[in-house]
Amino acid sequence: MRLNRILLSTVLVVVALVVQVSVLARLQLPGAVPDLLLLVVLGLAFVYGHVSGALVGFGAGLLADLAPPADHAAGRYALVLCVIGYLAGLAKPETGQLKSALVPMTGVVAAAIGSTLLYAMVGALVGDTAARHVGLGSLLFTAALYDLLLAPFVVPLVMAAARRTVGDPLADTGGGGDVAAGWLATGTGLRIGSQRGGLRVKAARNRAARAGRIKGVKRL
């Protein structure tokens, strides 16, 4: 990963972790806790791809494992977010632009359910049966619901910030718009290109007109 991507990912992950631990975890909502850290990992993976998504997910999960008041084995959530970041990065299109909000929203629901299931499975392997007492079905439903409600306010912003660290982020060869760019950006650059083409044609016409006037003067 490039240095600017590492810095941006670190800042976003740390801010998300602080907000999640100090604010979201204290809301005492029924069932699961809204996973802001997961949404940040998804937004970065959608832009950076599967390799960077896995690295960001592992680092974010490891911070969550070590940050108080964590009460589980270190590395457990790092494994979960590493897998989620890798899989989410596979959804990145070749052009780097998502044409519809359906893909990220579907990814959010799948990631919320998948991360909860994977976290419970890893916990069962290490002898943590807390999910059984809370109710796995309730955790799955509330995790998907909370993350889906929070996603429109987080994922587009993260994607827009991440795209600034990618060269020519708004270039589009397919003629369509991007989800985050459509929500937040003011243009795609295609209009600028068409204006430049029009200026070139106009300049060529002016040169031809001047040449015609010069020839007319010489004939006189």
Short mmCIF file of C-alpha atoms in Angstrom, two decimals:
data_model
loop_
_atom_site.label_atom_id
_atom_site.label_comp_id
_atom_site.label_asym_id
_atom_site.label_seq_id
_atom_site.Cartn_x
_atom_site.Cartn_y
_atom_site.Cartn_z
CA MET A 1 0.00 0.00 0.00
CA ARG A 2 1.15 3.54 -0.69
CA LEU A 3 2.01 5.86 2.16
CA ASN A 4 -1.01 8.13 1.61
CA ARG A 5 -3.32 5.12 1.65
CA ILE A 6 -1.74 3.82 4.84
CA LEU A 7 -2.09 7.19 6.55
CA LEU A 8 -5.71 7.62 5.48
CA SER A 9 -6.63 4.06 6.47
CA THR A 10 -4.96 4.47 9.86
CA VAL A 11 -6.77 7.72 10.61
CA LEU A 12 -10.16 6.37 9.55
CA VAL A 13 -9.73 3.13 11.49
CA VAL A 14 -8.61 4.90 14.68
CA VAL A 15 -11.46 7.42 14.51
CA ALA A 16 -14.00 4.66 13.85
CA LEU A 17 -12.67 2.59 16.75
CA VAL A 18 -12.81 5.52 19.17
CA VAL A 19 -16.37 6.41 18.14
CA GLN A 20 -17.48 2.80 18.35
CA VAL A 21 -15.99 2.19 21.80
CA SER A 22 -16.86 5.53 23.37
CA VAL A 23 -20.25 6.23 21.75
CA LEU A 24 -21.91 3.33 19.96
CA ALA A 25 -21.04 0.72 22.58
CA ARG A 26 -22.62 2.92 25.28
CA LEU A 27 -25.99 3.26 23.58
CA GLN A 28 -27.20 0.00 25.12
CA LEU A 29 -29.10 -0.98 21.97
CA PRO A 30 -30.81 -4.37 21.97
CA GLY A 31 -28.81 -7.13 20.34
CA ALA A 32 -25.59 -6.27 18.53
CA VAL A 33 -23.56 -3.06 18.58
CA PRO A 34 -23.39 -1.01 15.33
CA ASP A 35 -20.05 -1.93 13.78
CA LEU A 36 -18.57 1.32 12.50
CA LEU A 37 -15.17 -0.33 12.13
CA LEU A 38 -16.62 -2.90 9.76
CA LEU A 39 -18.16 -0.18 7.58
CA VAL A 40 -14.83 1.64 7.32
CA VAL A 41 -13.08 -1.55 6.25
CA LEU A 42 -15.77 -2.18 3.63
CA GLY A 43 -15.52 1.34 2.22
CA LEU A 44 -11.74 1.10 1.89
CA ALA A 45 -11.88 -2.40 0.40
CA PHE A 46 -14.40 -1.30 -2.23
CA VAL A 47 -11.84 1.24 -3.50
CA TYR A 48 -8.45 -0.36 -2.78
CA GLY A 49 -9.23 -3.98 -3.69
CA HIS A 50 -8.92 -7.34 -1.96
CA VAL A 51 -5.24 -7.27 -0.96
CA SER A 52 -5.39 -3.85 0.68
CA GLY A 53 -8.81 -4.69 2.07
CA ALA A 54 -7.41 -7.76 3.81
CA LEU A 55 -4.48 -5.76 5.24
CA VAL A 56 -6.71 -2.94 6.47
CA GLY A 57 -9.16 -5.43 7.92
CA PHE A 58 -6.44 -7.29 9.79
CA GLY A 59 -4.99 -4.09 11.23
CA ALA A 60 -8.39 -2.72 12.21
CA GLY A 61 -9.42 -6.00 13.81
CA LEU A 62 -6.17 -6.25 15.74
CA LEU A 63 -6.67 -2.77 17.16
CA ALA A 64 -10.19 -3.74 18.19
CA ASP A 65 -8.84 -6.90 19.84
CA LEU A 66 -6.35 -4.91 21.91
CA ALA A 67 -8.46 -1.84 22.68
CA PRO A 68 -10.27 -1.85 26.05
CA PRO A 69 -12.78 -3.08 27.05
CA ALA A 70 -12.04 -6.07 24.76
CA ASP A 71 -12.82 -9.33 26.55
CA HIS A 72 -11.88 -11.89 23.89
CA ALA A 73 -8.71 -13.51 22.61
CA ALA A 74 -6.40 -11.22 20.62
CA GLY A 75 -6.51 -11.92 16.93
CA ARG A 76 -10.10 -13.12 16.86
CA TYR A 77 -11.64 -10.02 15.33
CA ALA A 78 -8.50 -9.44 13.25
CA LEU A 79 -9.16 -12.75 11.49
CA VAL A 80 -12.81 -11.83 10.93
CA LEU A 81 -12.13 -8.40 9.43
CA CYS A 82 -9.23 -9.74 7.37
CA VAL A 83 -11.57 -12.21 5.67
CA ILE A 84 -14.33 -9.61 5.28
CA GLY A 85 -11.92 -7.04 3.81
CA TYR A 86 -10.57 -9.57 1.32
CA LEU A 87 -14.02 -10.67 0.16
CA ALA A 88 -15.31 -7.09 -0.06
CA GLY A 89 -12.30 -6.11 -2.15
CA LEU A 90 -13.23 -8.75 -4.70
CA ALA A 91 -16.38 -6.72 -5.43
CA LYS A 92 -14.27 -3.83 -6.70
CA PRO A 93 -14.93 -3.42 -10.45
CA GLU A 94 -12.10 -3.15 -12.96
CA THR A 95 -12.87 0.52 -13.58
CA GLY A 96 -12.74 1.18 -9.82
CA GLN A 97 -16.26 2.59 -9.89
CA LEU A 98 -19.47 1.10 -8.51
CA LYS A 99 -22.41 1.87 -10.80
CA SER A 100 -25.17 1.17 -8.28
CA ALA A 101 -25.74 1.46 -4.54
CA LEU A 102 -27.06 -2.11 -4.59
CA VAL A 103 -23.55 -3.59 -4.51
CA PRO A 104 -22.27 -1.76 -1.40
CA MET A 105 -25.58 -2.14 0.44
CA THR A 106 -25.69 -5.85 -0.30
CA GLY A 107 -22.08 -6.07 0.79
CA VAL A 108 -22.91 -4.36 4.08
CA VAL A 109 -25.68 -6.84 4.91
CA ALA A 110 -23.57 -9.82 3.88
CA ALA A 111 -20.58 -8.53 5.84
CA ALA A 112 -22.65 -7.86 8.97
CA ILE A 113 -24.12 -11.36 8.92
CA GLY A 114 -20.89 -13.03 7.84
CA SER A 115 -18.73 -11.27 10.43
CA THR A 116 -21.16 -12.16 13.21
CA LEU A 117 -21.26 -15.81 12.17
CA LEU A 118 -17.51 -16.02 11.72
CA TYR A 119 -16.88 -14.32 15.05
CA ALA A 120 -19.23 -16.79 16.77
CA MET A 121 -17.57 -19.75 15.02
CA VAL A 122 -14.09 -18.66 16.05
CA GLY A 123 -15.38 -18.08 19.57
CA ALA A 124 -16.81 -21.60 19.68
CA LEU A 125 -13.40 -22.98 18.69
CA VAL A 126 -11.69 -21.18 21.58
CA GLY A 127 -14.44 -21.99 24.09
CA ASP A 128 -16.35 -18.66 24.06
CA THR A 129 -20.08 -19.45 24.11
CA ALA A 130 -21.40 -15.94 24.81
CA ALA A 131 -23.28 -15.87 21.49
CA ARG A 132 -25.40 -18.82 22.59
CA HIS A 133 -26.62 -17.01 25.69
CA VAL A 134 -27.44 -13.78 23.82
CA GLY A 135 -29.12 -15.55 20.91
CA LEU A 136 -27.37 -15.86 17.56
CA GLY A 137 -30.53 -15.11 15.58
CA SER A 138 -31.07 -11.82 17.41
CA LEU A 139 -27.43 -10.86 16.90
CA LEU A 140 -27.59 -11.53 13.17
CA PHE A 141 -30.77 -9.51 12.68
CA THR A 142 -29.74 -6.51 14.75
CA ALA A 143 -26.19 -6.46 13.34
CA ALA A 144 -27.51 -6.37 9.77
CA LEU A 145 -30.15 -3.77 10.65
CA TYR A 146 -27.87 -1.38 12.53
CA ASP A 147 -25.07 -1.57 9.97
CA LEU A 148 -27.47 -1.10 7.07
CA LEU A 149 -28.95 2.01 8.69
CA LEU A 150 -25.50 3.43 9.41
CA ALA A 151 -23.93 2.52 6.06
CA PRO A 152 -25.32 5.40 3.90
CA PHE A 153 -23.70 7.91 6.26
CA VAL A 154 -20.32 6.14 6.44
CA VAL A 155 -19.49 4.06 3.36
CA PRO A 156 -19.86 6.83 0.71
CA LEU A 157 -17.73 9.23 2.76
CA VAL A 158 -15.02 6.60 3.28
CA MET A 159 -15.04 5.69 -0.42
CA ALA A 160 -14.82 9.35 -1.45
CA ALA A 161 -11.88 9.94 0.89
CA ALA A 162 -10.13 6.76 -0.25
CA ARG A 163 -10.60 7.64 -3.91
CA ARG A 164 -8.59 10.82 -3.41
CA THR A 165 -5.53 8.66 -2.75
CA VAL A 166 -5.95 6.81 -6.06
CA GLY A 167 -4.57 8.28 -9.28
CA ASP A 168 -7.25 9.76 -11.58
CA PRO A 169 -10.03 8.67 -9.21
CA LEU A 170 -12.95 9.96 -11.23
CA ALA A 171 -11.87 8.71 -14.63
CA ASP A 172 -14.68 6.73 -16.25
CA THR A 173 -14.42 4.96 -19.58
CA GLY A 174 -17.88 3.43 -19.40
CA GLY A 175 -19.86 6.65 -19.42
CA GLY A 176 -21.61 5.90 -16.12
CA GLY A 177 -21.43 7.52 -12.71
CA ASP A 178 -20.04 6.14 -9.49
CA VAL A 179 -22.03 5.61 -6.29
CA ALA A 180 -19.85 7.69 -3.99
CA ALA A 181 -19.08 10.21 -6.72
CA GLY A 182 -22.77 10.57 -7.49
CA TRP A 183 -23.60 11.23 -3.82
CA LEU A 184 -20.70 13.52 -2.98
CA ALA A 185 -18.75 14.70 -6.02
CA THR A 186 -19.77 17.54 -8.28
CA GLY A 187 -18.56 16.14 -11.60
CA THR A 188 -16.79 13.34 -13.39
CA GLY A 189 -14.28 15.20 -15.56
CA LEU A 190 -16.04 14.12 -18.78
CA ARG A 191 -17.46 17.59 -19.29
CA ILE A 192 -14.01 19.13 -19.04
CA GLY A 193 -12.76 16.75 -21.70
CA SER A 194 -15.58 17.65 -24.06
CA GLN A 195 -14.93 21.36 -23.50
CA ARG A 196 -11.25 20.89 -24.36
CA GLY A 197 -12.22 19.07 -27.55
CA GLY A 198 -14.55 21.91 -28.50
CA LEU A 199 -11.80 24.46 -27.92
CA ARG A 200 -9.44 22.54 -30.21
CA VAL A 201 -12.03 22.46 -33.00
CA LYS A 202 -12.73 26.18 -32.57
CA ALA A 203 -9.02 27.03 -32.70
CA ALA A 204 -8.60 24.99 -35.88
CA ARG A 205 -11.50 26.84 -37.49
CA ASN A 206 -10.00 30.21 -36.54
CA ARG A 207 -6.65 29.24 -38.09
CA ALA A 208 -8.40 28.16 -41.29
CA ALA A 209 -10.34 31.43 -41.43
CA ARG A 210 -7.17 33.50 -40.97
CA ALA A 211 -5.42 31.52 -43.69
CA GLY A 212 -8.35 32.16 -46.04
CA ARG A 213 -8.24 35.90 -45.34
CA ILE A 214 -4.48 36.04 -45.93
CA LYS A 215 -4.80 34.24 -49.28
CA GLY A 216 -7.59 36.61 -50.30
CA VAL A 217 -5.37 39.63 -49.54
CA LYS A 218 -2.49 38.20 -51.62
CA ARG A 219 -4.79 37.61 -54.59
CA LEU A 220 -5.87 41.25 -54.49
#
